[in-house]
Structures are given as structure tokens and as C-alpha cells.
Short mmCIF file of C-alpha atoms in Angstrom, two decimals:
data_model
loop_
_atom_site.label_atom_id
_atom_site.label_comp_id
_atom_site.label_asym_id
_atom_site.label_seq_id
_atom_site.Cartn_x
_atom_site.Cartn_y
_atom_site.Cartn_z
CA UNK A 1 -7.55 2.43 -12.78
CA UNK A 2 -8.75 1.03 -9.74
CA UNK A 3 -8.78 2.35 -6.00
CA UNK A 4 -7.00 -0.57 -4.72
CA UNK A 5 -4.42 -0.82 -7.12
CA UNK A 6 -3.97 3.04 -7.83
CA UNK A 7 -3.75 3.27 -3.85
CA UNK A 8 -0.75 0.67 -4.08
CA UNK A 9 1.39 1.64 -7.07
CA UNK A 10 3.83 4.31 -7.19
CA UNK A 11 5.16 6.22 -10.17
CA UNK A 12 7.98 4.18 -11.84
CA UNK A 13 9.77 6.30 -14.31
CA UNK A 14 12.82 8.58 -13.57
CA UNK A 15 14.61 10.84 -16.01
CA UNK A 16 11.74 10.62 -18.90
CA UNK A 17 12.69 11.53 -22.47
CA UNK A 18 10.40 13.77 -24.50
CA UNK A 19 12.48 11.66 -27.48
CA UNK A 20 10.49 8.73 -26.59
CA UNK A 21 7.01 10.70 -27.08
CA UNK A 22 5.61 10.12 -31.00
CA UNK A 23 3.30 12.30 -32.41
CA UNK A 24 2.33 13.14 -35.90
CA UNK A 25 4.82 15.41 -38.56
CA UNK A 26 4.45 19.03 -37.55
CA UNK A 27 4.21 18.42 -34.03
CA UNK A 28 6.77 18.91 -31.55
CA UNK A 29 7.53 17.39 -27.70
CA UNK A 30 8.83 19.13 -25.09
CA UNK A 31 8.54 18.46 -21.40
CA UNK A 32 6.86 20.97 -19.59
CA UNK A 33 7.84 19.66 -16.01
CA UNK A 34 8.89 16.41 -14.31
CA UNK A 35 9.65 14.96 -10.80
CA UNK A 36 5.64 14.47 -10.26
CA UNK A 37 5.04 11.73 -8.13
CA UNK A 38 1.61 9.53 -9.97
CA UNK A 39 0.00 12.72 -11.15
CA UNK A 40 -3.90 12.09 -11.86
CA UNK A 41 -5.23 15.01 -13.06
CA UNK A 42 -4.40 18.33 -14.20
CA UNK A 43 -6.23 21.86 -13.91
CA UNK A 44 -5.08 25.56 -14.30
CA UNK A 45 -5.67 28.02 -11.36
CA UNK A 46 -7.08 31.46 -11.71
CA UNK A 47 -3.27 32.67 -11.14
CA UNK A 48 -2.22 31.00 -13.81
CA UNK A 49 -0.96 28.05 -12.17
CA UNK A 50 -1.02 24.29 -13.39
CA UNK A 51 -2.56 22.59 -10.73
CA UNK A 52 -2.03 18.56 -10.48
CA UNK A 53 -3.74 15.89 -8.13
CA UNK A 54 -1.06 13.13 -7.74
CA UNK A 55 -2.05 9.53 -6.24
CA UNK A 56 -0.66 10.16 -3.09
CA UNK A 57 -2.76 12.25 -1.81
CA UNK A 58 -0.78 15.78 -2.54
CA UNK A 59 -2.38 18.74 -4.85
CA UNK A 60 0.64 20.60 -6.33
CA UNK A 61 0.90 23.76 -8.12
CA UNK A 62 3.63 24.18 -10.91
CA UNK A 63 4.58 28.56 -11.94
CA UNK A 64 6.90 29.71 -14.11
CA UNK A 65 9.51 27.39 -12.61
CA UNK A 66 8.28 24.53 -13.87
CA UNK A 67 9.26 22.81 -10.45
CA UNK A 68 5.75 21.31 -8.29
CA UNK A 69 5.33 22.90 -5.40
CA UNK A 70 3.13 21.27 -2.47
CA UNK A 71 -0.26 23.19 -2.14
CA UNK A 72 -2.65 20.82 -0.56
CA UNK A 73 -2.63 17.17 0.68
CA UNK A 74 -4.20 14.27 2.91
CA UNK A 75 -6.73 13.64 0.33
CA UNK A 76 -7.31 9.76 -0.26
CA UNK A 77 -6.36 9.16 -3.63
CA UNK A 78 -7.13 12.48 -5.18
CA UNK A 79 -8.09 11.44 -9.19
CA UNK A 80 -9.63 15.06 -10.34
CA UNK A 81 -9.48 18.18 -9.38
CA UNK A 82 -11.76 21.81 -10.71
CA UNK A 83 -11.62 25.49 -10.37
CA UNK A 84 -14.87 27.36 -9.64
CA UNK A 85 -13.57 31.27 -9.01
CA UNK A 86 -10.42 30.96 -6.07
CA UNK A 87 -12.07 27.77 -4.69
CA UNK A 88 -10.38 24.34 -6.14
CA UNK A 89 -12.76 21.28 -5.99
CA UNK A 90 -10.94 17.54 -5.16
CA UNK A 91 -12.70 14.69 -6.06
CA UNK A 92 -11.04 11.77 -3.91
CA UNK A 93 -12.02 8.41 -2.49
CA UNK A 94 -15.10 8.48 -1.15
CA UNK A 95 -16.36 11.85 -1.41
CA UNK A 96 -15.39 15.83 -2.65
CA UNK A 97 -12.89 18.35 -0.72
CA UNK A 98 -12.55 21.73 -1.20
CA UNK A 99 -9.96 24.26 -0.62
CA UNK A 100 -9.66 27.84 -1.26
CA UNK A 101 -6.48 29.71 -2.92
CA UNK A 102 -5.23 32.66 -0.88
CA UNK A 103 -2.48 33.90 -1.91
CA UNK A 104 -0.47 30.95 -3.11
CA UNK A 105 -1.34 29.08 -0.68
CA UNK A 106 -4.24 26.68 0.57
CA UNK A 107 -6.77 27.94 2.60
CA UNK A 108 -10.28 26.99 4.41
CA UNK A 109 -10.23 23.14 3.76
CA UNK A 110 -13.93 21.90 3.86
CA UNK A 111 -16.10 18.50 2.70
CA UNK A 112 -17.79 19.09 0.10
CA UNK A 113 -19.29 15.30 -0.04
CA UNK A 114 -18.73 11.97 1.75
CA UNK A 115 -19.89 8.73 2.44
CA UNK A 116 -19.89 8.14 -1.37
CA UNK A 117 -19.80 4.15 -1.83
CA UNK A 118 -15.90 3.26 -3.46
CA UNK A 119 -14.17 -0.09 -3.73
CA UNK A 120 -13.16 -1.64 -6.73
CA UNK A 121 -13.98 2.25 -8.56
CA UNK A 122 -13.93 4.94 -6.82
CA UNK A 123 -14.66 8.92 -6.91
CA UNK A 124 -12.87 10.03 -10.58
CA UNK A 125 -12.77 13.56 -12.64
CA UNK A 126 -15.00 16.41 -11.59
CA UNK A 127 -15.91 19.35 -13.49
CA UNK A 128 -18.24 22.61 -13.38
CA UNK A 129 -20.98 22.71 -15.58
CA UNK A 130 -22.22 25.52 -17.38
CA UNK A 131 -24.99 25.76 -14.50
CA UNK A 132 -22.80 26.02 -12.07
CA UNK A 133 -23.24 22.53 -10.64
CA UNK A 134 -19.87 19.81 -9.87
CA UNK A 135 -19.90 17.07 -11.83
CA UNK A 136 -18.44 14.00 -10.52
CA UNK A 137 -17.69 10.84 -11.79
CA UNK A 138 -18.46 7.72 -9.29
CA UNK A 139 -17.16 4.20 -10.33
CA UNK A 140 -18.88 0.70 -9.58
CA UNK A 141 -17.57 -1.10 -6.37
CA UNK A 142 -17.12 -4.17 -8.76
CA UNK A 143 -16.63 -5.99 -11.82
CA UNK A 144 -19.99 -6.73 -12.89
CA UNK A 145 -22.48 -6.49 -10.59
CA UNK A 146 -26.12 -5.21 -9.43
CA UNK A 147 -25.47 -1.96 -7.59
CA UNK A 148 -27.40 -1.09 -4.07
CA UNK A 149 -26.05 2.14 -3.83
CA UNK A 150 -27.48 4.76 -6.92
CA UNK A 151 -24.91 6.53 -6.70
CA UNK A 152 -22.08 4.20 -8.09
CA UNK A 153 -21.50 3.59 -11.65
CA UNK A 154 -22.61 7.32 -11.91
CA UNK A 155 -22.63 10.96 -13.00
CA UNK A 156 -23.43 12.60 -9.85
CA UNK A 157 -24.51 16.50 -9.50
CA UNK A 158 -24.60 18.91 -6.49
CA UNK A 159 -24.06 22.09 -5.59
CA UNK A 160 -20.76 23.94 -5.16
CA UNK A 161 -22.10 23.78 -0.96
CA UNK A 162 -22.48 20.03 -1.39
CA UNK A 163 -26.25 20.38 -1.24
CA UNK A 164 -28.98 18.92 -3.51
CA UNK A 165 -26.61 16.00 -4.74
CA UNK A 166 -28.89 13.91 -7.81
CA UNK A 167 -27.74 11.59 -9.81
CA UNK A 168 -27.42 12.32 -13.73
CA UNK A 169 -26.74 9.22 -15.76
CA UNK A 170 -25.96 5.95 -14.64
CA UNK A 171 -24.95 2.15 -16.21
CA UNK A 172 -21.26 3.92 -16.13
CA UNK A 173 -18.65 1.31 -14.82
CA UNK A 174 -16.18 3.50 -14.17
CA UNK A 175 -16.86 7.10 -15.76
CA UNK A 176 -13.40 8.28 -14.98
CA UNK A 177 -12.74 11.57 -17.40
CA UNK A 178 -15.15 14.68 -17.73
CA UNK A 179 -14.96 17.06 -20.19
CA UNK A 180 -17.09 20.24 -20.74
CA UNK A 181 -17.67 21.03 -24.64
CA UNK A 182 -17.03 24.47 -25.40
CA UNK A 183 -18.80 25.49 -28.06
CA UNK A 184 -22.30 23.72 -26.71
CA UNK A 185 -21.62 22.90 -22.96
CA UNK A 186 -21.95 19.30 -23.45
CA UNK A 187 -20.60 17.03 -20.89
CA UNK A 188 -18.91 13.97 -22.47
CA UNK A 189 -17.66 11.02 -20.29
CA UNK A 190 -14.84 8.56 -20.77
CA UNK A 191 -15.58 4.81 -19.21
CA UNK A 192 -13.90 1.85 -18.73
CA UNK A 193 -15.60 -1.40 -19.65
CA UNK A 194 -15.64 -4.75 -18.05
CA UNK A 195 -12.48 -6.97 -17.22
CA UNK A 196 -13.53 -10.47 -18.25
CA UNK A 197 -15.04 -10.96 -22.20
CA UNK A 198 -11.31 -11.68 -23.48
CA UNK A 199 -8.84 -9.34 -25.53
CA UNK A 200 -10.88 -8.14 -27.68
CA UNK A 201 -13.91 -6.72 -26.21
CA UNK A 202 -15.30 -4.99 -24.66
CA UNK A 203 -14.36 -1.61 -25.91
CA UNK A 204 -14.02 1.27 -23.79
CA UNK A 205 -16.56 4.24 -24.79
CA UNK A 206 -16.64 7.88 -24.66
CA UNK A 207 -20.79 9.57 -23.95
CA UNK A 208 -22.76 11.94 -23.83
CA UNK A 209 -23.94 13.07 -20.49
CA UNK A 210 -27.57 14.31 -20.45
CA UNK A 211 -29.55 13.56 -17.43
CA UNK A 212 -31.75 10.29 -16.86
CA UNK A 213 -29.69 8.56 -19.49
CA UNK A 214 -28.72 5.09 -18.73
CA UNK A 215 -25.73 3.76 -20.73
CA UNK A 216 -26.00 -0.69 -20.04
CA UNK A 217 -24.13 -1.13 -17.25
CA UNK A 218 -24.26 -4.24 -16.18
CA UNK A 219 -25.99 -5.49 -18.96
CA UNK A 220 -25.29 -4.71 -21.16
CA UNK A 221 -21.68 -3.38 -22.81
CA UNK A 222 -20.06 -1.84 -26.15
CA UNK A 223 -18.66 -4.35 -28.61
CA UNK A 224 -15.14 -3.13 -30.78
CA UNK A 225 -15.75 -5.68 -33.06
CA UNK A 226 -19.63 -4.69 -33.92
CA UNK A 227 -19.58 -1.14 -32.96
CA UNK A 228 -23.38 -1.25 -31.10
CA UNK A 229 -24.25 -2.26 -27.90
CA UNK A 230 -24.87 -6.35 -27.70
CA UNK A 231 -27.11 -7.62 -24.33
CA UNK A 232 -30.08 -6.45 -22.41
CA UNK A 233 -29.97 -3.24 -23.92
CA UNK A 234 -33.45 -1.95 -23.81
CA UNK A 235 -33.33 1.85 -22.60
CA UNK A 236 -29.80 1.65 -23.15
CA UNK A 237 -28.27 5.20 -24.82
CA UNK A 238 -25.17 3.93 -27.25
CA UNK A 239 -21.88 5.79 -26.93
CA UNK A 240 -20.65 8.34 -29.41
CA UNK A 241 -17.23 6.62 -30.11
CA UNK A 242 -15.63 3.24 -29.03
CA UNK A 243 -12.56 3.01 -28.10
CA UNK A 244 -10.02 0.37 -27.73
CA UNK A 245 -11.13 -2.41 -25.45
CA UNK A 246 -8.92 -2.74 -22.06
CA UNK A 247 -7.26 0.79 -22.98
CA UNK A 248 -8.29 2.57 -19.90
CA UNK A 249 -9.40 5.82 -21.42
CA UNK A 250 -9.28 8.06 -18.99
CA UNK A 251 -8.39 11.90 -18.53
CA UNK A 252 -9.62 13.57 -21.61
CA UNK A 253 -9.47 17.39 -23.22
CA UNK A 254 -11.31 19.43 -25.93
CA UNK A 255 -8.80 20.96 -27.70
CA UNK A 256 -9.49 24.92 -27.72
CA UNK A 257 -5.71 26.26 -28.36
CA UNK A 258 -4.44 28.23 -31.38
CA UNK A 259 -0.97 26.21 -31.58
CA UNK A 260 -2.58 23.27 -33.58
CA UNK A 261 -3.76 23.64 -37.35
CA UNK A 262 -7.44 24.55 -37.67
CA UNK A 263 -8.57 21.18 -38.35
CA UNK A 264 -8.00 20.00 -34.73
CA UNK A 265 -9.85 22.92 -33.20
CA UNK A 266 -12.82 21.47 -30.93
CA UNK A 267 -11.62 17.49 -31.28
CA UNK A 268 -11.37 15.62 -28.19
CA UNK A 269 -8.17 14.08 -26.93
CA UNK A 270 -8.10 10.68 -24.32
CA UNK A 271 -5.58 9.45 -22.59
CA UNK A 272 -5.49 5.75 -22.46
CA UNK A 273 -3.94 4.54 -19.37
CA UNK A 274 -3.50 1.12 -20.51
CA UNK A 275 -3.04 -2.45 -18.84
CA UNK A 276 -0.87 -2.94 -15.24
CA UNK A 277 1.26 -5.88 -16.61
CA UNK A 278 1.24 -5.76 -20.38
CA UNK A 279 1.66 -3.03 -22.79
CA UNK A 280 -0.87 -5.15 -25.75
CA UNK A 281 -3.53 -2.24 -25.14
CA UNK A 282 -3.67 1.67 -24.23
CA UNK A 283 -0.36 3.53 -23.16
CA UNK A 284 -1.45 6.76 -26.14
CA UNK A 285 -3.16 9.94 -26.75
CA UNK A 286 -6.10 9.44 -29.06
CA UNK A 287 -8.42 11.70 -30.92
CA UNK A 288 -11.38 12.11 -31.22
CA UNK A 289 -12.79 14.35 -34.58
CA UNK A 290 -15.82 16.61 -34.51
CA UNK A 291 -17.38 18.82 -36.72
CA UNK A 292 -17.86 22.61 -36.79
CA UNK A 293 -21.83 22.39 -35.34
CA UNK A 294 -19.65 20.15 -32.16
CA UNK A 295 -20.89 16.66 -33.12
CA UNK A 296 -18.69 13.80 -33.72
CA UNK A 297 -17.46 12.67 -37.18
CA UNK A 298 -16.49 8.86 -36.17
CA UNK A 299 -17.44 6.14 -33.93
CA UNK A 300 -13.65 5.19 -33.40
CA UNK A 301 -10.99 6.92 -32.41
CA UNK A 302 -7.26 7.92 -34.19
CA UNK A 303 -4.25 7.21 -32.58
CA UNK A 304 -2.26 10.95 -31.84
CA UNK A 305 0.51 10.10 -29.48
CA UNK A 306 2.76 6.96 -28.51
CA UNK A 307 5.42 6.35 -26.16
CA UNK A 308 4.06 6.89 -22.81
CA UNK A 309 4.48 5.00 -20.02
CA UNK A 310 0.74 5.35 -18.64
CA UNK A 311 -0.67 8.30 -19.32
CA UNK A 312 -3.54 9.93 -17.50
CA UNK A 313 -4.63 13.43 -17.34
CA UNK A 314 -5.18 15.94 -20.45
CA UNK A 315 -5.47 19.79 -20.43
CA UNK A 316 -4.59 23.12 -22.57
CA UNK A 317 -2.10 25.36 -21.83
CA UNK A 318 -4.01 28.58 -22.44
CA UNK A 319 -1.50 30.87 -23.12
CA UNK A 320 0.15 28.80 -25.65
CA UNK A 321 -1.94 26.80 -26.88
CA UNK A 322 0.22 23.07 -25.92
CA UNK A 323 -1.47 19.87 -25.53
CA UNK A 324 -0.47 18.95 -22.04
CA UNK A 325 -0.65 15.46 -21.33
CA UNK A 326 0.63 14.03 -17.32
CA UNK A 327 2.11 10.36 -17.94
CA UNK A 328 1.13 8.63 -14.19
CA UNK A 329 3.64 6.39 -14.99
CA UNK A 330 6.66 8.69 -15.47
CA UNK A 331 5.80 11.36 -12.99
CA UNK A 332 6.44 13.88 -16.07
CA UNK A 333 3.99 16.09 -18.04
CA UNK A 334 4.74 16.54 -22.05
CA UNK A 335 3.48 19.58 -24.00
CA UNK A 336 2.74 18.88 -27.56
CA UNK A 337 2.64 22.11 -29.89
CA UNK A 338 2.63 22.37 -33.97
CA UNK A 339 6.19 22.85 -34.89
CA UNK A 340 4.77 24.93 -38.24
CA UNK A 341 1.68 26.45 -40.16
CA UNK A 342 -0.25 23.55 -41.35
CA UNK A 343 -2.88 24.04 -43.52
CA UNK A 344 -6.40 22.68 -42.42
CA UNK A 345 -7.42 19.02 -43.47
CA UNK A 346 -10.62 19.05 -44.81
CA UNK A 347 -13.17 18.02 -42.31
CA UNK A 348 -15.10 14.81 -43.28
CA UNK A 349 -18.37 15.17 -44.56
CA UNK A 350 -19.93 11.55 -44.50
CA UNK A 351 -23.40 10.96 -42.62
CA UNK A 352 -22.54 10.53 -38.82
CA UNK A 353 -24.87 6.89 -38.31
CA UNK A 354 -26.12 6.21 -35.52
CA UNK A 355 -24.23 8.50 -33.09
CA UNK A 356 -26.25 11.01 -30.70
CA UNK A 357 -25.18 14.46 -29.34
#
């Protein structure tokens, strides 16, 4: 998504179906709430609450009632949102908020960050690391283009105070999801690729974050078709998986529940927003396989889920165990859950070429 055009749109669907969700046999849909107006991201609160950013600018919280209640707002385009103890961390046009939970409700509103450069991209998903440190997502303010400002087409890291900001990777159009691997720690990235090169390329990509990497951007991009990196490439660090070119992938989840079979333990699910005014690409859950020591098994990614109208935000349910998944399109959120016992697919065992932790 982009800041202009995310800023503009408003939810569209009413009355959304779980029926029209499909996923695999042995899973099940249900919908776990609706009535969300654009939600963006989603995030679970140290009361147990499911905490959702919506476009608008409003955090809401949703409890046992499964109706969203207004915690927060008057954050410009909010697109991520993290939990560090009873403070919540909002990641929003141009900069980082912070708010803490007392109570159930908001309390001692602060900026974290601002006067981060946004236009075209703008501030996406944030996450704490394993040191303690945000990590934020910052888009490019165009297309293609020669950045001025370091800190677009980023991974950016600061304190939880806002202090010592550095910049972690960069040649990231628009880095939009974050997700912290469990098992190892690992930050992976979802980004979205470059408008103009035609249907079919170029694809979108998920990375590995480690710091001083440099994955092309502007020069050089991820080709579907080829499955390496084609122009000025030297330095460039290739992405783990490519995904679907002009898909959006966006909000992404390592799945950590105990509802799914054991084969899908510690795989990676994307949301792929898809297009604005055609449905050819995106608009699905997709998954990502890895293996037991947390590296990936494939450079491509498996379709998991249809039917959505544009989905964008991922998480767990931790209690039990449901895929969540927050459809921007349809202001609802679906929870996916294994309808029975399956027993675990084999994992593959083939030489993983070419990828990188």
C-alpha cells in the first residue's frame, strides 16, 4: 500500500462471509470479529487483548466480546503497532507514538520518533527485537529513485526512548511486514517491488534482516521468472523466497500455535494485499515452509488461503492456537484453526540453493 492511497480509501466490505474464505481440507473458518473499519495491523496486549491499528487513525482493542472498542487514536495512518511490557508502540506516518495501557485504557501518549521522510511509502510494521530495540519498517518516497534521506527504503533501529536511532538494512522499497523468528530471533521482512517492469515481474520478496545488508533497491530488483536478482547487483544480499510479483505482501506471522498439524509449526504466513483495481494478483494467505534448524525449504511461496477481499495483517491467537488474518478490505478478521488431527507431512529434505539465513 501506499500513504496516499491508504490515506484515501476506506474499507468497502459489509456483512463478510467466513463461507467465502478457502483454505486447505482440515481447516476450518470462522470469524473472530467484524465491523473494523481498514484494520492494518494486529497485536495482542499483555491483558489478553487483540489490539488492531486501523487506517484511520484509531487503535482498537477487541476482549471477550469480540466487539472493537476505541483505545487510542489521532495517529496518521497507523500501519503497525508492538507491545514492549504495558507500553504499545505505533508506527504511523512519519514517525513512532507510544502509549501506555492502564487499566483498559490509554494512557501517557508520547513521540517516540518524527520527522521520518514519507510520501509515496511511508512508516510500516514495527516490532521488538530480541535486544530490546523497535524495529521499524520505512518505505521509499517513490517509485524508483535515488534516496537523500538514509533512512527511507529502510530497517530502522532505536531505542524503546527513541534514542540512538541507526539504520539496519537498506535497498528495501517498501519493507512493510516484520516478523521476529522464534526459535532463532531472526528478523525477516516482507517488501514490495517496483510498479513499472509489466505483469510479470518484479516479484515481491520476503529477507532476512541482519544489519549493513543492502538488498538492490533501486538497482537492482528480484525477477519471478529467474528467481535471482537481475541489475546492478554488486553487494546486493538475495531474498530468501519470491513471491508473486504486484501481490503486495505485506503483514506476515510465524506460525507458533498448537491448533495446526506439526508440519506447519515455525512456517511463515503473508498476507498479500493485492492490486487497487484488479484482482489478477495477491488478495491470499501464503506460506512460507521452513525446516526444524528455522531455515527456509523453498524460494517460492504456497498458496494457503483465498477469498479475501484485501488482506493485511497476520497474528496467533495464543490461547488457541487460530491463524488470525484482518482483511483491510472487509473490515473483518478470520481465524483459521485445524478442524481435526492431521498427521505431519514429511518435511522436505532437498538442498536449500542459494538461499541465506
Amino acid at each position: 500500500m501506499t500513504a496516499a492511497l491508504a490515506g484515501a480509501l476506506l474499507a468497502t466490505g459489509t456483512g463478510a462471509s467466513a463461507a467465502a474464505i478457502r483454505v486447505p481440507p482440515g481447516f476450518a473458518v470462522s470469524v473472530y470479529a467484524r465491523g473494523l473499519s481498514a484494520p492494518t495491523a494486529m497485536a495482542f496486549g499483555p491483558d489478553g487483548r487483540l489490539y488492531v491499528t486501523q487506517t484511520g487513525g484509531k487503535v482498537v482493542a477487541i476482549g471477550a466480546s469480540r466487539r472493537p472498542v476505541a483505545f487510542a487514536g489521532g495517529f496518521r495512518t497507523p500501519l503497525g503497532l508492538a507491545w514492549r511490557g504495558t507500553t504499545l508502540y505505533v508506527s504511523r506516518a512519519g514517525g513512532l507514538d507510544s502509549v501506555r495501557l492502564a487499566g483498559h485504557r490509554a494512557a501517557g501518549r508520547r513521540t517516540v520518533l518524527s520527522g521520518l521522510p514519507y510520501k509515496l511509502h511511508q512508516q510500516d510494521n514495527v516490532v521488538v527485537g530480541a535486544d530490546g530495540r523497535l524495529y521499524l519498517g520505512s518505505g521509499s518516497t517513490c517509485d524508483v529513485c535515488r534516496e537523500r534521506d538514509r533512512r527511507s527504503a529502510a530497517i530502522l533501529s532505536v531505542r524503546p526512548d527513541g534514542r540512538d536511532l541507526r539504520v539496519v538494512a537498506s535497498g528495501l522499497r517498501n519493507p512493510y511486514g516484520l516478523a521476529l523468528q522464534p526459535s532463532t530471533g531472526r528478523l525477516y521482512a516482507s517488501v514490495n517491488g517496483q510498479d513499472k517492469l509489466g505483469q510479470g515481474e518484479p516479484a515481491e520478496m520476503v529477507v532476512a534482516v541482519r544489519p549493513g545488508r543492502f538488498f538492490g533497491w533501486p538497482v537492482c530488483w528480484p525477477s519471478f521468472r529467474l528467481l535471482r536478482l537481475v541489475g546492478s547487483c554488486a553487494g546486493a544480499t538475495p531474498p530468501v523466497a519470491y513471491l508473486e510479483p504486484h501481490s503486495s505482501a505485506d503483514g506476515m506471522a510465524f506460525y507458533i500455535g498448537d491448533s495446526f498439524p506439526a508440519a506447519y509449526r515455525g512456517d511463515l504466513f503473508v498476507a498479500e494485499w493485492g492490486e487497487y483495481l484488479s484482482k489478477r494478483h495477491g488478495r491470499k494467505l501464503v506460506r512460507l515452509q521452513f525446516d526444524r534448524q528455522g531455515h527456509p525449504l523453498a524460494r517460492r511461496a504456497t498458496t494457503f488461503a483465498t477469498g479475501f477481499v484485501h488482506p493485511l495483517a497476520v497474528a496467533v491467537e495464543p490461547s488457541s492456537g487460530a491463524l488470525l488474518v484482518a482483511d483491510w478490505g472487509s473490515g473483518t478478521i478470520y481465524a483459521i484453526q485445524s478442524t481435526r488431527k492431521l498427521i505431519a507431512a514429511p518435511r522436505m529434505t532437498r538442498r536449500r540453493a542459494g538461499i541465506l539465513e
